CSV table of C-alpha atoms in Angstrom, one decimal:
chain,number,residue,atom,x,y,z
A,4,MET,CA,28.8,38.6,118.9
A,5,PRO,CA,30.4,36.0,116.6
A,6,THR,CA,32.4,33.2,118.2
A,7,LEU,CA,36.1,33.7,118.1
A,8,LYS,CA,38.5,31.2,116.6
A,9,PRO,CA,41.3,30.1,119.0
A,10,PRO,CA,44.6,31.8,118.2
A,11,THR,CA,47.0,29.7,116.2
A,12,ASN,CA,50.2,30.9,117.9
A,13,GLN,CA,51.4,33.0,120.7
A,14,GLN,CA,52.0,36.1,118.5
A,15,ALA,CA,48.4,36.0,117.3
A,16,ALA,CA,47.2,35.7,120.8
A,17,VAL,CA,49.1,38.7,121.9
A,18,LYS,CA,47.5,40.8,119.1
A,19,LEU,CA,44.0,39.4,119.7
A,20,ALA,CA,43.8,39.9,123.4
A,21,PRO,CA,44.1,43.7,123.4
A,22,LEU,CA,41.6,44.0,120.5
A,23,LEU,CA,39.1,42.0,122.5
A,24,PHE,CA,39.6,44.2,125.5
A,25,LYS,CA,39.3,47.5,123.5
A,26,GLN,CA,36.4,46.6,121.1
A,27,LYS,CA,33.6,49.2,120.9
A,28,HIS,CA,30.5,47.0,120.7
A,29,PRO,CA,28.2,47.0,123.7
A,30,GLY,CA,29.5,44.9,126.6
A,31,LEU,CA,32.8,43.2,127.0
A,32,PRO,CA,33.6,39.9,125.4
A,33,SER,CA,31.9,37.0,127.0
A,34,LEU,CA,33.7,34.4,129.0
A,35,GLU,CA,33.0,31.9,126.2
A,36,ASP,CA,35.2,34.0,124.0
A,37,THR,CA,37.8,34.8,126.6
A,38,ILE,CA,38.1,31.0,127.4
A,39,LYS,CA,39.9,30.4,124.1
A,40,LEU,CA,42.6,32.9,125.2
A,41,LEU,CA,42.6,31.5,128.7
A,42,LYS,CA,43.4,28.0,127.4
A,43,PHE,CA,46.2,29.3,125.2
A,44,SER,CA,47.7,31.8,127.6
A,45,ALA,CA,47.7,29.5,130.7
A,46,ASP,CA,50.9,27.8,129.4
A,47,SER,CA,52.4,31.0,127.8
A,48,ARG,CA,55.3,32.8,129.4
A,49,ASN,CA,54.3,36.0,127.7
A,50,LEU,CA,53.6,38.4,130.6
A,51,LYS,CA,51.8,41.0,128.4
A,52,LEU,CA,49.4,38.3,127.1
A,53,ARG,CA,48.7,37.0,130.6
A,54,LYS,CA,48.0,40.5,132.0
A,55,THR,CA,45.6,41.3,129.2
A,56,VAL,CA,43.7,38.0,129.5
A,57,HIS,CA,43.7,38.4,133.3
A,58,ALA,CA,42.0,41.8,132.8
A,59,LEU,CA,39.5,40.3,130.4
A,60,ALA,CA,38.7,37.5,132.8
A,61,ILE,CA,38.1,39.8,135.7
A,62,THR,CA,36.1,42.5,133.8
A,63,GLY,CA,34.1,40.0,131.7
A,64,ASN,CA,33.1,37.8,134.6
A,65,GLU,CA,31.0,40.2,136.6
A,66,SER,CA,28.5,37.6,137.9
A,67,PRO,CA,29.1,36.9,141.6
A,68,ARG,CA,28.4,33.2,140.9
A,69,ASN,CA,30.1,31.2,138.1
A,70,GLU,CA,27.3,29.3,136.4
A,71,ASN,CA,29.3,27.5,133.7
A,72,VAL,CA,31.5,24.8,135.2
A,73,ALA,CA,33.8,24.4,132.2
A,74,GLN,CA,34.5,28.1,131.9
A,75,ALA,CA,35.1,28.5,135.7
A,76,THR,CA,37.4,25.5,135.7
A,77,CYS,CA,39.4,27.0,132.8
A,78,LEU,CA,39.7,30.2,134.9
A,79,ILE,CA,40.9,28.2,137.9
A,80,ASN,CA,43.6,26.5,135.7
A,81,PHE,CA,44.6,29.9,134.3
A,82,TYR,CA,45.0,31.6,137.6
A,83,SER,CA,46.9,28.6,139.1
A,84,LYS,CA,49.4,28.6,136.3
A,85,CYS,CA,49.8,32.4,136.6
A,86,ASP,CA,50.6,32.0,140.3
A,87,HIS,CA,47.4,33.7,141.4
A,88,ILE,CA,46.2,30.8,143.5
A,89,SER,CA,44.0,33.0,145.7
A,90,LEU,CA,42.1,34.1,142.6
A,91,ALA,CA,41.7,30.5,141.5
A,92,ARG,CA,40.3,29.7,144.9
A,93,GLN,CA,37.9,32.7,144.7
A,94,VAL,CA,36.6,31.4,141.4
A,95,PHE,CA,36.2,27.9,142.8
A,96,ASP,CA,34.3,29.2,145.9
A,97,ASN,CA,31.9,31.2,143.7
A,98,MET,CA,31.0,28.2,141.6
A,99,ARG,CA,27.3,27.2,142.1
A,100,GLN,CA,28.2,23.6,141.0
A,101,ARG,CA,31.5,21.8,141.0
A,102,ASN,CA,32.7,18.6,139.4
A,103,VAL,CA,35.7,16.4,139.6
A,104,VAL,CA,37.5,18.3,136.9
A,105,SER,CA,37.2,21.7,138.7
A,106,TYR,CA,38.4,20.1,142.0
A,107,GLY,CA,41.3,18.6,140.0
A,108,ALA,CA,42.2,21.9,138.5
A,109,LEU,CA,42.4,23.6,141.9
A,110,MET,CA,44.3,20.7,143.4
A,111,THR,CA,46.9,20.9,140.6
A,112,GLY,CA,47.3,24.6,141.4
A,113,TYR,CA,47.8,23.8,145.1
A,114,LEU,CA,50.3,21.1,144.3
A,115,HIS,CA,52.4,23.4,142.0
A,116,ASN,CA,52.3,26.2,144.6
A,117,GLY,CA,53.3,24.0,147.5
A,118,LEU,CA,50.0,24.2,149.3
A,119,LEU,CA,49.9,20.5,150.0
A,120,LEU,CA,47.8,20.4,153.2
A,121,GLU,CA,45.1,22.5,151.4
A,122,ASN,CA,44.8,19.6,148.9
A,123,LEU,CA,44.0,17.2,151.8
A,124,LYS,CA,41.3,19.5,153.0
A,125,LEU,CA,40.0,19.9,149.5
A,126,PHE,CA,39.9,16.2,149.0
A,127,LYS,CA,37.7,15.7,152.1
A,128,ASP,CA,35.3,18.5,150.9
A,129,MET,CA,35.1,16.9,147.5
A,130,VAL,CA,34.0,13.5,149.0
A,131,SER,CA,32.0,14.7,152.1
A,132,VAL,CA,30.5,18.1,151.0
A,133,ASP,CA,30.0,17.7,147.3
A,134,GLY,CA,29.6,13.9,147.4
A,135,LEU,CA,31.8,13.4,144.3
A,136,ARG,CA,33.8,10.3,143.4
A,137,PRO,CA,37.5,11.1,142.8
A,138,ASN,CA,39.0,9.9,139.6
A,139,GLU,CA,42.5,8.6,139.0
A,140,PHE,CA,43.9,12.1,138.3
A,141,VAL,CA,42.6,13.5,141.7
A,142,PHE,CA,43.9,10.4,143.5
A,143,SER,CA,47.4,10.8,142.0
A,144,ILE,CA,47.5,14.5,143.1
A,145,VAL,CA,46.4,13.7,146.7
A,146,ILE,CA,48.9,10.8,147.0
A,147,SER,CA,51.6,13.1,145.7
A,148,SER,CA,50.7,15.8,148.2
A,149,CYS,CA,50.9,13.2,151.0
A,150,SER,CA,54.3,12.1,149.6
A,151,ILE,CA,55.9,15.6,149.5
A,152,SER,CA,54.4,16.7,152.8
A,153,GLY,CA,55.3,13.5,154.6
A,154,LYS,CA,51.7,12.7,155.6
A,155,VAL,CA,52.2,9.0,155.9
A,156,GLU,CA,48.9,8.0,157.6
A,157,GLU,CA,46.9,10.1,155.2
A,158,GLY,CA,48.7,8.5,152.3
A,159,ARG,CA,47.9,5.0,153.5
A,160,GLN,CA,44.2,6.0,154.0
A,161,CYS,CA,44.1,7.3,150.5
A,162,HIS,CA,45.6,4.0,149.3
A,163,GLY,CA,42.7,2.2,150.9
A,164,PHE,CA,40.3,4.5,149.3
A,165,VAL,CA,41.9,4.0,145.9
A,166,TRP,CA,41.7,0.2,146.4
A,167,LYS,CA,38.0,0.3,147.2
A,168,SER,CA,37.3,2.5,144.2
A,169,GLY,CA,39.0,0.1,141.8
A,170,LEU,CA,41.4,2.7,140.4
A,171,VAL,CA,44.6,1.2,141.9
A,172,PHE,CA,45.4,-0.4,138.5
A,173,HIS,CA,45.5,3.0,136.8
A,174,HIS,CA,49.0,4.1,135.6
A,175,TYR,CA,49.0,7.5,137.3
A,176,VAL,CA,47.8,6.2,140.6
A,177,LYS,CA,50.3,3.3,140.6
A,178,CYS,CA,53.2,5.7,140.0
A,179,ALA,CA,52.0,8.0,142.7
A,180,LEU,CA,51.7,5.1,145.2
A,181,VAL,CA,55.1,3.6,144.5
A,182,ASN,CA,56.7,7.1,144.8
A,183,PHE,CA,54.8,7.7,148.1
A,184,TYR,CA,55.9,4.5,149.8
A,185,ALA,CA,59.5,5.0,148.5
A,186,LYS,CA,59.6,8.5,149.8
A,187,CYS,CA,58.3,7.2,153.2
A,188,LEU,CA,61.2,4.6,153.0
A,189,ASP,CA,58.7,1.8,153.1
A,190,VAL,CA,60.4,0.1,150.2
A,191,GLU,CA,58.7,-3.3,150.9
A,192,MET,CA,55.3,-1.7,150.3
A,193,ALA,CA,56.6,0.2,147.2
A,194,MET,CA,57.8,-3.1,145.8
A,195,MET,CA,54.5,-4.8,146.6
A,196,VAL,CA,52.6,-2.2,144.6
A,197,LEU,CA,55.1,-2.4,141.8
A,198,ASN,CA,54.9,-6.2,141.7
A,199,SER,CA,51.2,-6.5,142.0
A,200,LEU,CA,50.2,-4.3,139.1
A,201,PRO,CA,50.9,-4.7,135.4
A,202,GLY,CA,52.7,-2.2,133.2
A,203,ASN,CA,55.8,-1.0,135.1
A,204,ASP,CA,57.6,2.2,134.0
A,205,ILE,CA,60.9,3.9,134.6
A,206,PHE,CA,59.4,6.5,137.0
A,207,SER,CA,58.2,3.8,139.4
A,208,TYR,CA,61.5,2.0,139.3
A,209,ASN,CA,63.4,5.3,139.9
A,210,SER,CA,61.3,5.9,143.1
A,211,VAL,CA,62.1,2.4,144.4
A,212,LEU,CA,65.8,2.8,143.6
A,213,SER,CA,66.1,6.1,145.4
A,214,GLY,CA,64.4,4.7,148.5
A,215,LEU,CA,66.8,1.7,148.5
A,216,ILE,CA,69.8,3.9,148.2
A,217,GLU,CA,68.7,6.2,151.0
A,218,LEU,CA,68.2,3.1,153.2
A,219,GLY,CA,71.6,1.8,152.3
A,220,ARG,CA,70.2,-1.3,150.7
A,221,SER,CA,72.4,-1.2,147.7
A,222,ARG,CA,72.4,-5.0,146.9
A,223,GLU,CA,68.7,-4.9,146.6
A,224,GLY,CA,69.1,-1.9,144.4
A,225,VAL,CA,71.3,-3.9,142.0
A,226,GLU,CA,68.6,-6.5,141.8
A,227,VAL,CA,66.1,-3.8,140.7
A,228,VAL,CA,68.5,-2.5,138.1
A,229,VAL,CA,68.9,-6.1,136.7
A,230,ARG,CA,65.1,-6.4,136.5
A,231,MET,CA,64.9,-3.0,134.7
A,232,VAL,CA,67.4,-4.3,132.1
A,233,SER,CA,65.5,-7.5,131.6
A,234,GLU,CA,62.3,-5.5,131.0
A,235,LEU,CA,64.1,-3.5,128.3
A,236,LEU,CA,63.0,-0.2,129.9
A,237,TRP,CA,64.4,3.1,128.6
A,238,TRP,CA,66.6,4.8,131.2
A,239,ASP,CA,66.4,8.5,132.0
A,240,SER,CA,68.9,10.7,133.7
A,241,VAL,CA,67.5,9.8,137.2
A,242,THR,CA,68.0,6.1,136.5
A,243,TYR,CA,71.6,6.6,135.5
A,244,VAL,CA,72.3,8.8,138.6
A,245,ASN,CA,70.8,6.1,140.8
A,246,ALA,CA,72.7,3.3,139.1
A,247,PHE,CA,76.0,5.1,139.4
A,248,GLY,CA,75.1,5.8,143.0
A,249,LEU,CA,74.7,2.1,143.6
A,250,SER,CA,78.1,1.3,142.0
A,251,ALA,CA,79.7,4.0,144.2
A,252,CYS,CA,78.1,2.7,147.4
A,253,LEU,CA,79.2,-0.9,146.7
A,254,LYS,CA,82.5,0.2,145.2
A,255,ASP,CA,81.5,-2.1,142.3
A,256,LEU,CA,83.7,-1.0,139.4
A,257,LYS,CA,82.3,-3.7,137.1
A,258,LEU,CA,78.7,-2.5,137.6
A,259,GLY,CA,79.8,1.1,137.2
A,260,LEU,CA,81.7,0.3,133.9
A,261,GLN,CA,78.6,-1.5,132.6
A,262,VAL,CA,76.3,1.4,133.4
A,263,HIS,CA,78.7,3.9,131.9
A,264,GLY,CA,79.0,1.8,128.7
A,265,GLN,CA,75.3,1.5,128.4
A,266,MET,CA,74.9,5.2,128.8
A,267,LEU,CA,77.5,6.0,126.1
A,268,LYS,CA,75.8,3.5,123.7
A,269,SER,CA,72.3,4.9,124.3
A,270,ASP,CA,73.5,8.5,123.5
A,271,ALA,CA,71.7,9.6,126.7
A,272,GLU,CA,72.2,13.3,127.6
A,273,SER,CA,74.8,13.7,130.3
A,274,GLY,CA,74.1,16.8,132.4
A,275,VAL,CA,75.8,18.0,135.5
A,276,PHE,CA,74.2,15.5,137.9
A,277,ILE,CA,75.0,12.5,135.7
A,278,ASN,CA,78.6,13.6,135.2
A,279,CYS,CA,79.0,14.2,138.9
A,280,ALA,CA,77.6,10.7,139.6
A,281,ILE,CA,80.1,9.2,137.2
A,282,ILE,CA,83.1,11.1,138.7
A,283,ASN,CA,81.9,10.1,142.2
A,284,MET,CA,81.5,6.5,141.1
A,285,TYR,CA,85.1,6.2,139.7
A,286,GLY,CA,86.4,8.0,142.8
A,287,LYS,CA,84.7,5.7,145.2
A,288,CYS,CA,86.0,2.7,143.1
A,289,GLY,CA,89.6,4.0,143.4
A,290,LYS,CA,89.8,4.9,139.7
A,291,THR,CA,90.8,8.6,139.8
A,292,LEU,CA,92.4,8.5,136.3
A,293,ASN,CA,89.0,7.4,134.9
A,294,ALA,CA,87.3,10.2,136.9
A,295,ARG,CA,89.8,12.8,135.6
A,296,LYS,CA,89.3,11.6,132.0
A,297,VAL,CA,85.5,12.1,132.3
A,298,PHE,CA,86.2,15.5,134.0
A,299,ASP,CA,88.6,16.7,131.3
A,300,GLY,CA,86.2,15.8,128.6
A,301,LEU,CA,83.6,18.2,129.9
A,302,ILE,CA,83.2,21.5,128.0
A,303,THR,CA,81.8,23.4,131.0
A,304,ARG,CA,82.6,22.6,134.6
A,305,ASN,CA,80.8,24.2,137.5
A,306,VAL,CA,81.4,24.1,141.2
A,307,VAL,CA,79.5,20.8,141.7
A,308,LEU,CA,81.8,19.0,139.1
A,309,TRP,CA,85.0,20.6,140.5
A,310,THR,CA,84.0,19.5,144.0
A,311,ALA,CA,83.3,16.0,142.9
A,312,MET,CA,86.7,15.8,141.2
A,313,ILE,CA,88.5,17.2,144.2
A,314,ALA,CA,86.6,14.8,146.5
A,315,ALA,CA,87.7,11.8,144.3
A,316,TYR,CA,91.4,12.8,144.8
A,317,PHE,CA,90.9,13.3,148.5
A,318,GLN,CA,89.1,9.9,149.0
A,319,ASN,CA,92.0,8.1,147.4
A,320,GLY,CA,94.7,10.0,149.4
A,321,TYR,CA,95.8,12.2,146.5
A,322,TYR,CA,95.8,15.3,148.7
A,323,GLU,CA,98.3,17.3,146.6
A,324,GLU,CA,96.3,16.7,143.5
A,325,ALA,CA,93.2,17.9,145.3
A,326,LEU,CA,94.8,21.2,146.3
A,327,ASN,CA,96.3,21.6,142.9
A,328,SER,CA,92.8,21.2,141.4
A,329,PHE,CA,91.6,24.1,143.5
A,330,SER,CA,94.2,26.3,141.8
A,331,GLN,CA,92.9,25.2,138.4
A,332,MET,CA,89.4,25.9,139.6
A,333,GLU,CA,90.3,29.4,140.6
A,334,HIS,CA,92.0,29.9,137.2
A,335,GLU,CA,88.7,29.1,135.5
A,336,GLU,CA,87.0,31.6,137.9
A,337,VAL,CA,84.7,29.0,139.4
A,338,GLN,CA,83.7,30.1,143.0
A,339,PRO,CA,84.0,27.3,145.6
A,340,ASN,CA,81.1,26.5,148.0
A,341,GLU,CA,81.2,25.1,151.6
A,342,PHE,CA,81.5,21.5,150.3
A,343,THR,CA,84.6,22.4,148.2
A,344,PHE,CA,86.2,24.1,151.2
A,345,ALA,CA,85.4,21.1,153.5
A,346,VAL,CA,87.2,18.7,151.1
A,347,LEU,CA,90.2,21.1,150.6
A,348,LEU,CA,90.6,21.6,154.3
A,349,ASN,CA,90.7,17.8,154.9
A,350,SER,CA,93.2,17.5,152.1
A,351,ALA,CA,95.4,20.1,153.8
A,352,ALA,CA,95.0,18.3,157.1
A,353,GLY,CA,96.1,15.0,155.4
A,354,LEU,CA,99.3,16.7,154.3
A,355,SER,CA,99.7,18.6,157.5
A,356,ALA,CA,100.2,21.6,155.1
A,357,LEU,CA,99.7,24.6,157.4
A,358,GLY,CA,100.5,27.0,154.5
A,359,HIS,CA,97.7,25.7,152.4
A,360,GLY,CA,95.4,25.7,155.4
A,361,ASP,CA,96.1,29.4,156.1
A,362,ALA,CA,95.5,30.3,152.5
A,363,LEU,CA,92.2,28.4,152.5
A,364,GLN,CA,91.1,30.2,155.6
A,365,ALA,CA,91.9,33.6,154.1
A,366,HIS,CA,89.9,32.6,151.0
A,367,MET,CA,87.0,31.5,153.2
A,368,GLU,CA,87.0,34.7,155.1
A,369,LYS,CA,86.9,36.7,151.9
A,370,SER,CA,84.1,34.5,150.6
A,371,GLY,CA,82.0,34.7,153.8
A,372,PHE,CA,82.3,31.0,154.8
A,373,ASN,CA,84.2,31.4,158.0
A,374,GLY,CA,81.2,31.1,160.3
A,375,HIS,CA,79.7,28.1,158.5
A,376,VAL,CA,79.4,25.2,161.0
A,377,MET,CA,80.6,22.4,158.6
A,378,VAL,CA,83.5,24.4,157.3
A,379,GLY,CA,84.4,25.5,160.9
A,380,SER,CA,84.7,21.9,162.1
A,381,ASP,CA,87.0,21.1,159.2
A,382,LEU,CA,89.0,24.2,159.8
A,383,ILE,CA,89.5,23.3,163.5
A,384,ASN,CA,90.5,19.7,162.5
A,385,MET,CA,93.0,21.1,159.9
A,386,TYR,CA,94.7,23.4,162.4
A,387,ALA,CA,94.8,20.6,165.0
A,388,LYS,CA,96.4,18.1,162.6
A,389,CYS,CA,98.9,20.8,161.6
A,390,GLY,CA,99.8,21.3,165.2
A,391,ASN,CA,98.4,24.8,165.6
A,392,ILE,CA,96.1,24.4,168.6
A,393,GLU,CA,96.0,28.2,169.2
A,394,ALA,CA,94.5,28.8,165.7
A,395,ALA,CA,92.0,25.9,166.2
A,396,ASN,CA,91.0,27.5,169.5
A,397,LYS,CA,90.5,30.9,167.9
A,398,VAL,CA,88.3,29.4,165.1
A,399,PHE,CA,86.2,27.6,167.7
A,400,SER,CA,85.7,30.7,169.8
A,401,ARG,CA,84.5,32.7,166.8
A,402,LEU,CA,81.8,30.1,165.8
A,403,ILE,CA,78.3,31.4,166.6
A,404,TYR,CA,76.8,27.9,166.5
A,405,ARG,CA,78.6,24.8,167.6
A,406,ASP,CA,77.3,21.2,167.0
A,407,SER,CA,78.6,17.8,168.1
A,408,THR,CA,81.0,17.6,165.1
A,409,THR,CA,82.5,21.0,166.1
A,410,TRP,CA,83.0,19.9,169.7
A,411,ASN,CA,84.5,16.6,168.6
A,412,ALA,CA,86.9,18.3,166.3
A,413,MET,CA,88.1,20.6,169.1
A,414,ILE,CA,88.3,17.8,171.7
A,415,CYS,CA,90.3,15.4,169.3
A,416,GLY,CA,92.6,18.3,168.5
């Protein structure tokens, strides 16, 4: 049978796959022909194409053992991306011979499907059973799996393995190591990896910044930001969110204004999370007018942005404005979440406004938030500050689960 040319676009692939499956010549298309469609359809979102190629792969691959490593690896990649990870593993187990690439394909599938501990087992098999030497791609997957699953000791062992292999200088490995140590909140080690290797990038810096913010080490975070600026690195949305977060933590308006100015000059895309970070920064720095100006300039405003704006008013003692913003939010038909209610209840408590508090409780009951622990604590606190201990008691008795915050709210009331 003549060799097939790879399809040039998705539409051509959709037409070609059924023809291959239905053709009348003896035997089904070989896996060599099917592989061209596998490579193309693995990244396709076309369900019809995926199903047809899936049928071709199963029917055309009747041999119980996969002899061709490249073809089998392509199948593993295809099944992994189609969320058929068990089929990918089946192909892998049927391979008579495996190489680093086939291991990497299955590991990628496990990583994308959240089967992180399977990757650690697979890594051990790769080294001890098949006697293969991992490459930089495999190391980065294993380190990422340790990072996400919180396997600190395994990640450190992998770092030692990487060092011995001489691949620690590779870009992918370095990024994975910095991210691993930052996620484990071992920022010193993350910085050590960052400083010891050439060629820093924005992703590594973002990991370190996130770790420093989580640890409350904002001053050191500013030093990292200054270093990023000196290295003329391009900032992405995560960098801006982190930088605004640092400004908010330190209540450093000057830094916040500089970061905001840089963002506007760079024409960076400002999505929900960046705008939320800007509003939060201005709120924490006591500049609610600046926060409102940013908020009013947004075309679409979801519950996250509304909650950020309401929180900015509350943090600065503008309780009336916070409650008025909720009325505007309702007018725009944006549904509040538990965080919105928490801020609003505290605003009502700040004003000792029982009428507002009763209205909020009715809204919460209608929305199904009455039994929520966090909101329940704030509801008890609101009634207590408004002098209605009986209502606070009633809310407390209806809560299915009570934590220390709930008990404290009741006792203080």
